[in-house]
């Protein structure tokens, strides 16, 4: 149980760029997840990108937070019966690959 956590080092020369950097990372994540039919939602008080309903199909969630020059991307499956589950294993393989691609894009392209 839990969440899969992927850390992406952001390229920035100084902390004055942080607002622009955060905006660019969120835009990049939003673009990539929109291609996979994710929508921005508030789930249990947390802003996430979400796909699925948690009843008929596992709800897949992605959230991002920032600490210093690192984007912390969390991904998990959420089921009404089982609660939160990491993306490890068969059910989360495709989503984990998408998040790894996002991490790679952040580390290559953002500022």
CSV table of C-alpha atoms in Angstrom, one decimal, residues 1-6 33 38-39 41-54 57-65 72-80 82-88 91-96 99:
chain,number,residue,atom,x,y,z
A,1,UNK,CA,0.0,0.0,0.0
A,2,UNK,CA,1.1,3.6,-0.4
A,3,UNK,CA,2.2,5.8,-3.2
A,4,UNK,CA,4.9,5.6,-5.8
A,5,UNK,CA,7.2,8.7,-5.5
A,6,UNK,CA,9.4,9.9,-8.3
A,33,UNK,CA,-1.6,13.7,-18.3
A,38,UNK,CA,-6.7,12.7,-16.7
A,39,UNK,CA,-8.6,15.6,-15.2
A,41,UNK,CA,-9.8,17.2,-9.3
A,42,UNK,CA,-9.8,17.7,-5.6
A,43,UNK,CA,-9.6,14.2,-4.0
A,44,UNK,CA,-9.7,13.9,-0.2
A,45,UNK,CA,-8.6,17.6,0.1
A,46,UNK,CA,-5.6,17.2,-2.3
A,47,UNK,CA,-5.3,18.7,-5.8
A,48,UNK,CA,-4.6,15.8,-8.1
A,49,UNK,CA,-4.9,14.7,-11.7
A,50,UNK,CA,-7.3,11.8,-11.7
A,51,UNK,CA,-8.6,9.2,-14.1
A,52,UNK,CA,-11.2,6.4,-13.3
A,53,UNK,CA,-13.9,6.3,-10.7
A,54,UNK,CA,-12.5,3.9,-8.1
A,57,UNK,CA,-12.1,1.1,-12.7
A,58,UNK,CA,-9.3,1.8,-10.4
A,59,UNK,CA,-8.9,5.5,-9.8
A,60,UNK,CA,-5.4,6.6,-10.9
A,61,UNK,CA,-4.1,9.7,-9.2
A,62,UNK,CA,-1.1,11.9,-9.7
A,63,UNK,CA,0.0,14.8,-7.4
A,64,UNK,CA,3.1,17.1,-7.4
A,65,UNK,CA,4.8,19.0,-4.7
A,72,UNK,CA,8.1,15.4,-6.1
A,73,UNK,CA,5.6,13.5,-8.3
A,74,UNK,CA,3.4,10.9,-6.5
A,75,UNK,CA,1.3,8.4,-8.3
A,76,UNK,CA,-1.1,5.9,-6.9
A,77,UNK,CA,-4.2,3.7,-7.6
A,78,UNK,CA,-7.2,4.2,-5.4
A,79,UNK,CA,-10.0,1.7,-4.9
A,80,UNK,CA,-13.1,2.0,-2.9
A,82,UNK,CA,-8.6,-1.4,-1.0
A,83,UNK,CA,-7.7,2.2,-0.5
A,84,UNK,CA,-4.4,3.6,-1.9
A,85,UNK,CA,-1.9,1.3,-3.7
A,86,UNK,CA,1.5,2.2,-5.2
A,87,UNK,CA,2.1,1.8,-9.0
A,88,UNK,CA,4.4,-1.2,-8.4
A,91,UNK,CA,-1.8,-2.7,-12.6
A,92,UNK,CA,0.4,0.4,-12.3
A,93,UNK,CA,3.1,-0.4,-14.9
A,94,UNK,CA,1.8,1.8,-17.7
A,95,UNK,CA,1.3,4.8,-15.3
A,96,UNK,CA,4.7,4.4,-13.8
A,99,UNK,CA,5.6,9.3,-14.7
